[in-house]
Coordinates of C-alpha atoms in Angstrom, one line a residue:
M153 CA -76.3 1.6 -6.4
A154 CA -75.9 -2.0 -5.1
P155 CA -72.4 -2.8 -3.8
S156 CA -70.3 -5.1 -6.0
T157 CA -70.0 -8.7 -4.9
E158 CA -66.6 -9.1 -6.5
P159 CA -63.6 -8.6 -4.2
K160 CA -61.4 -5.7 -5.0
T161 CA -57.9 -6.7 -6.0
V162 CA -54.8 -4.6 -6.3
M163 CA -52.7 -7.0 -8.4
S164 CA -52.7 -10.6 -9.5
L165 CA -50.5 -12.8 -7.3
T166 CA -48.8 -16.0 -8.4
P167 CA -49.9 -18.8 -6.1
V168 CA -47.2 -20.3 -3.9
G169 CA -45.5 -23.2 -5.6
I170 CA -46.4 -22.1 -9.1
M171 CA -43.6 -20.7 -11.2
S172 CA -44.3 -17.7 -13.4
E173 CA -43.8 -18.1 -17.1
E174 CA -41.0 -15.6 -17.3
P175 CA -37.8 -16.1 -15.2
P176 CA -36.8 -13.3 -12.9
L177 CA -34.4 -10.7 -14.3
K178 CA -30.8 -11.2 -13.2
R179 CA -28.7 -8.3 -12.1
A180 CA -26.1 -7.6 -14.7
K181 CA -22.6 -8.4 -13.6
Y182 CA -20.2 -5.5 -13.3
K183 CA -17.4 -5.8 -15.8
K184 CA -14.2 -4.0 -15.2
P185 CA -13.1 -1.8 -18.1
T186 CA -9.8 -2.9 -19.7
A187 CA -7.3 -1.3 -22.0
S188 CA -8.4 -3.6 -24.8
G189 CA -11.6 -1.7 -25.0
I190 CA -9.9 1.7 -25.3
D191 CA -9.4 3.5 -28.5
E192 CA -6.0 2.8 -30.0
G193 CA -5.1 6.5 -30.0
A194 CA -5.6 6.6 -26.3
K195 CA -3.7 3.5 -25.2
R196 CA -0.2 5.1 -25.2
I197 CA -1.6 8.0 -23.2
L198 CA -3.2 5.6 -20.8
A199 CA 0.1 3.8 -20.1
Q200 CA 1.7 7.2 -19.4
A201 CA -1.2 8.3 -17.2
N202 CA -1.0 5.0 -15.2
E203 CA 2.6 5.6 -14.5
I204 CA 2.0 9.3 -13.5
F205 CA -0.9 8.3 -11.3
R206 CA 1.3 5.7 -9.5
V207 CA 3.8 8.5 -8.7
N208 CA 1.0 10.7 -7.5
L209 CA -0.3 7.9 -5.2
L210 CA 3.1 7.5 -3.7
L211 CA 3.5 11.2 -3.1
H212 CA 0.0 11.8 -1.7
G213 CA -0.8 8.4 -0.2
P214 CA -3.3 5.8 -1.6
Y215 CA -5.8 6.4 1.2
Q216 CA -7.6 9.5 0.0
L217 CA -11.3 10.5 -0.2
P218 CA -12.9 9.4 -3.5
M219 CA -13.1 13.0 -4.8
K220 CA -9.4 13.5 -4.2
M221 CA -8.6 10.2 -6.0
M222 CA -10.7 11.2 -9.0
T223 CA -8.9 14.6 -9.1
L224 CA -5.5 12.8 -9.1
A225 CA -6.7 10.5 -11.9
M226 CA -7.8 13.4 -14.0
E227 CA -4.7 15.4 -13.4
S228 CA -2.6 12.3 -14.3
W229 CA -4.4 11.9 -17.6
Q230 CA -4.0 15.6 -18.4
E231 CA -0.3 15.5 -17.6
A232 CA 0.2 12.4 -19.8
C233 CA -1.5 14.2 -22.7
D234 CA 0.9 17.2 -22.2
V235 CA 4.0 15.0 -22.0
L236 CA 3.1 13.1 -25.2
H237 CA 1.7 16.3 -26.9
R238 CA -1.5 14.4 -27.7
P239 CA -4.6 16.1 -26.4
Y240 CA -7.4 13.6 -25.8
K241 CA -10.6 13.8 -23.8
E242 CA -10.7 11.3 -20.9
T243 CA -13.7 9.0 -20.6
D244 CA -15.4 7.3 -17.6
D245 CA -13.8 4.0 -18.5
I246 CA -10.3 5.6 -18.8
L247 CA -10.6 7.1 -15.4
R248 CA -11.8 3.8 -13.9
I249 CA -8.8 2.0 -15.4
I250 CA -6.5 4.6 -13.9
L251 CA -8.1 4.4 -10.5
M252 CA -7.6 0.6 -10.5
R253 CA -3.9 1.3 -10.1
T254 CA -4.6 2.1 -6.5
S255 CA -5.2 -1.5 -5.5
H256 CA -2.3 -2.5 -7.8
L257 CA 0.0 -0.3 -5.8
T258 CA -1.1 -1.3 -2.3
N259 CA -1.0 -5.0 -3.3
E260 CA 2.6 -4.5 -4.6
F261 CA 3.6 -3.1 -1.2
K262 CA 1.7 -5.9 0.6
N263 CA 3.5 -8.6 -1.4
A264 CA 6.9 -6.9 -0.8
A265 CA 6.2 -6.8 2.9
R266 CA 5.3 -10.5 2.9
V267 CA 8.7 -11.3 1.4
A268 CA 10.4 -9.1 3.9
I269 CA 8.6 -10.7 6.9
A270 CA 9.3 -14.2 5.5
R271 CA 13.1 -13.3 5.6
L272 CA 12.9 -11.6 9.0
H273 CA 15.5 -13.0 11.4
L274 CA 15.9 -11.5 14.9
P275 CA 19.2 -11.7 16.8
E276 CA 19.1 -15.1 18.6
N277 CA 20.5 -13.9 21.9
K278 CA 18.0 -11.0 22.2
A279 CA 15.0 -13.1 21.0
E280 CA 15.8 -15.8 23.4
K281 CA 15.9 -13.4 26.4
C282 CA 12.4 -12.3 25.5
G283 CA 11.1 -15.8 24.9
L284 CA 10.6 -15.1 21.2
P285 CA 11.4 -17.1 18.0
T286 CA 13.8 -15.4 15.6
G287 CA 11.1 -15.5 12.8
F288 CA 7.8 -16.8 11.7
V289 CA 7.6 -20.5 10.8
E290 CA 5.0 -22.2 8.5
D291 CA 4.4 -25.1 10.9
R292 CA 1.4 -26.1 13.1
D293 CA 3.8 -26.8 16.0
A294 CA 4.9 -23.2 15.8
E295 CA 1.5 -21.5 16.1
A296 CA 2.0 -20.4 19.7
A297 CA 5.4 -18.9 19.0
N298 CA 4.1 -17.2 15.9
R299 CA 1.3 -15.6 17.8
K300 CA 3.7 -14.3 20.4
L301 CA 6.0 -12.9 17.8
A302 CA 3.2 -11.2 15.9
E303 CA 1.9 -9.6 19.0
W304 CA 5.4 -8.3 19.9
L305 CA 6.3 -7.0 16.5
G306 CA 2.8 -5.4 16.1
D307 CA 3.1 -3.5 19.4
R308 CA 3.5 0.1 18.4
S309 CA 5.0 -1.1 15.1
A310 CA 8.2 -2.6 16.6
V311 CA 8.8 -4.2 13.2
T312 CA 9.8 -0.8 11.8
F313 CA 12.6 -0.2 14.2
E314 CA 16.3 -0.9 13.4
D315 CA 16.6 -2.4 17.0
P316 CA 13.0 -3.5 18.0
F317 CA 14.3 -4.7 21.3
E318 CA 15.5 -1.3 22.4
R319 CA 12.9 0.4 20.2
S320 CA 15.6 2.6 18.6
G321 CA 16.4 3.4 15.0
A322 CA 12.8 4.5 14.1
Y323 CA 11.9 3.5 10.5
G324 CA 15.3 2.1 10.0
S325 CA 14.6 -1.6 10.0
E326 CA 15.9 -3.8 7.2
A327 CA 12.4 -5.1 6.5
L328 CA 11.1 -1.6 5.9
S329 CA 14.1 -0.7 3.7
A330 CA 13.5 -4.0 1.7
V331 CA 9.9 -3.0 1.0
I332 CA 10.8 0.4 -0.3
L333 CA 13.7 -0.8 -2.4
G334 CA 11.7 -3.6 -3.9
C335 CA 8.7 -1.4 -4.9
L336 CA 10.6 1.7 -6.1
F337 CA 13.9 0.2 -7.4
G338 CA 13.3 -3.4 -8.1
T339 CA 12.2 -3.3 -11.7
K340 CA 14.0 -2.9 -15.0
T341 CA 12.8 0.7 -15.2
P342 CA 12.8 1.7 -11.5
I343 CA 10.3 4.5 -10.8
G344 CA 12.6 5.8 -8.1
V345 CA 15.3 6.5 -10.6
Q346 CA 13.0 7.6 -13.4
Y347 CA 11.3 10.2 -11.2
A348 CA 14.3 11.1 -9.1
A349 CA 13.0 14.7 -8.6
Q350 CA 10.0 13.3 -6.8
F351 CA 11.7 10.5 -4.8
R352 CA 15.0 11.9 -3.8
P353 CA 15.0 11.9 -0.8
I354 CA 12.4 9.2 -0.2
P355 CA 9.1 11.0 0.7
P356 CA 7.6 10.3 4.2
Q357 CA 4.4 9.0 2.5
V358 CA 6.4 6.2 0.9
I359 CA 8.0 5.3 4.3
A360 CA 4.5 5.4 5.9
L361 CA 3.1 3.1 3.2
A362 CA 5.9 0.6 3.6
A363 CA 5.5 0.6 7.4
T364 CA 1.7 0.2 7.1
A365 CA 2.3 -2.8 4.8
L366 CA 4.7 -4.4 7.3
D367 CA 2.2 -3.9 10.2
H368 CA -0.5 -5.5 8.0
V369 CA 1.5 -8.6 7.2
V370 CA 2.5 -9.0 10.8
K371 CA -1.2 -8.9 11.7
E372 CA -1.8 -11.8 9.2
W373 CA 0.2 -14.0 11.6
S374 CA -1.9 -13.0 14.7
T375 CA -3.6 -16.4 14.9
G376 CA -0.3 -18.3 14.6
V377 CA -1.0 -19.3 11.0
R378 CA -0.7 -16.7 8.2
K379 CA -4.2 -15.8 7.0
P380 CA -4.4 -13.2 4.1
I381 CA -6.2 -10.0 5.0
D382 CA -7.4 -7.4 2.5
F383 CA -5.1 -4.4 2.4
T384 CA -7.7 -1.8 1.9
Q385 CA -8.5 1.8 3.0
A386 CA -10.8 0.3 5.7
S387 CA -8.1 -2.0 7.1
A388 CA -5.0 0.1 6.6
G389 CA -6.0 3.7 6.3
T390 CA -5.9 4.3 10.1
K391 CA -2.5 2.7 10.5
Y392 CA -1.2 4.8 7.5
S393 CA -2.4 8.0 9.2
Y394 CA -0.6 6.9 12.4
H395 CA 2.7 6.5 10.6
I396 CA 2.3 9.9 8.8
S397 CA 1.7 11.5 12.3
C398 CA 4.8 9.8 13.7
L399 CA 7.0 10.9 10.8
A400 CA 5.7 14.5 11.3
K401 CA 6.8 14.3 15.0
F402 CA 10.1 12.8 13.8
Q403 CA 10.5 15.9 11.5
T404 CA 9.8 18.2 14.5
V405 CA 12.3 16.7 17.0
N406 CA 15.0 15.6 14.6
A407 CA 14.7 17.0 11.1
D408 CA 18.3 16.3 10.3
G409 CA 18.0 12.7 11.4
L410 CA 14.9 12.1 9.2
D411 CA 16.5 13.9 6.2
K412 CA 19.5 11.6 6.5
L413 CA 17.3 8.5 6.7
R414 CA 15.3 9.5 3.6
E415 CA 18.5 10.2 1.7
R416 CA 20.1 6.9 2.8
L417 CA 17.0 5.0 1.6
Y418 CA 17.3 6.7 -1.8
V419 CA 21.0 6.0 -2.2
Q420 CA 20.5 2.3 -1.2
G421 CA 17.8 2.1 -3.8
C422 CA 20.0 3.4 -6.5
Y423 CA 22.7 0.9 -5.6
R424 CA 20.2 -1.8 -5.9
A425 CA 19.1 -0.6 -9.3
G426 CA 22.7 -0.4 -10.4
V427 CA 22.7 3.3 -10.6
C428 CA 25.1 5.7 -8.9
A429 CA 23.2 8.3 -7.0
S430 CA 25.9 10.9 -7.4
E431 CA 29.7 11.2 -7.7
G432 CA 31.5 10.4 -4.5
Q433 CA 28.3 9.7 -2.6
E434 CA 29.0 8.1 0.8
E435 CA 26.4 6.6 3.0
T436 CA 26.1 8.7 6.1
S437 CA 25.6 7.2 9.6
I438 CA 22.3 8.0 11.3
P439 CA 22.1 8.2 15.1
L440 CA 19.5 5.8 16.5
M441 CA 16.3 7.6 17.5
S442 CA 14.8 6.4 20.7
D443 CA 11.1 5.6 20.8
D444 CA 10.7 8.2 23.6
D445 CA 12.0 10.9 21.3
F446 CA 8.8 11.2 19.3
L447 CA 6.6 8.1 19.6
R448 CA 4.0 8.2 22.4

């Protein structure tokens, strides 16, 4: 058989410069599920589940593996169904909406930390001795001073100490307290009061999250001008684990001191919310913990 003189072709190619008749397919944009698309019978359960999930995030920490997060979401939904006595099967969209509360929570702590850092005012005499400004200033002429302050406050999380110059009073800074009180006790229906059994005394995970948020906001000033940084698991997970580890050491070397700190934070929160923590409750003094006691 004589060979064919026609060239073998695999597919017909469109010459360069010639548009095909059909436009290329566009990738469909991802659309976040919203409560408006949820069945009316499930909306009340969803609101309850979101609240329970927020509590679970605060107790377990928001920087968990995806499988753990999904488990927390499913457990929160089931608990909401039990509380409301309304059994309802969760859907993928419902679970996605619940999981979205993770970023809501971390952003809430980040914003509270920004307010606390904006109000930060170091003692003038001590700051002057160290060549530091007393706080951050939104001014181009203050960039060098802002950079120096950010580096100093970020060194081993000095911003979380009651006395950052002596590095004493671990996790006792006013800024850290302000973040916790704002996020747990700063609303009309404070979650810290509503779920007192879970938050009295304040869990170490909440303290660690507040400390992580403060470190994150200080880092935003590292160039001398505040530049927003995403507060995500990738950027904050390691720092959160660091604070959890430090608090575990705190528990080992001075359990009584940590217990008093946690109780004091809760009582302060109740006062802020206009609620009496208990009859005759007096704020106890806490001896300042030195950095050398447990931070290495």
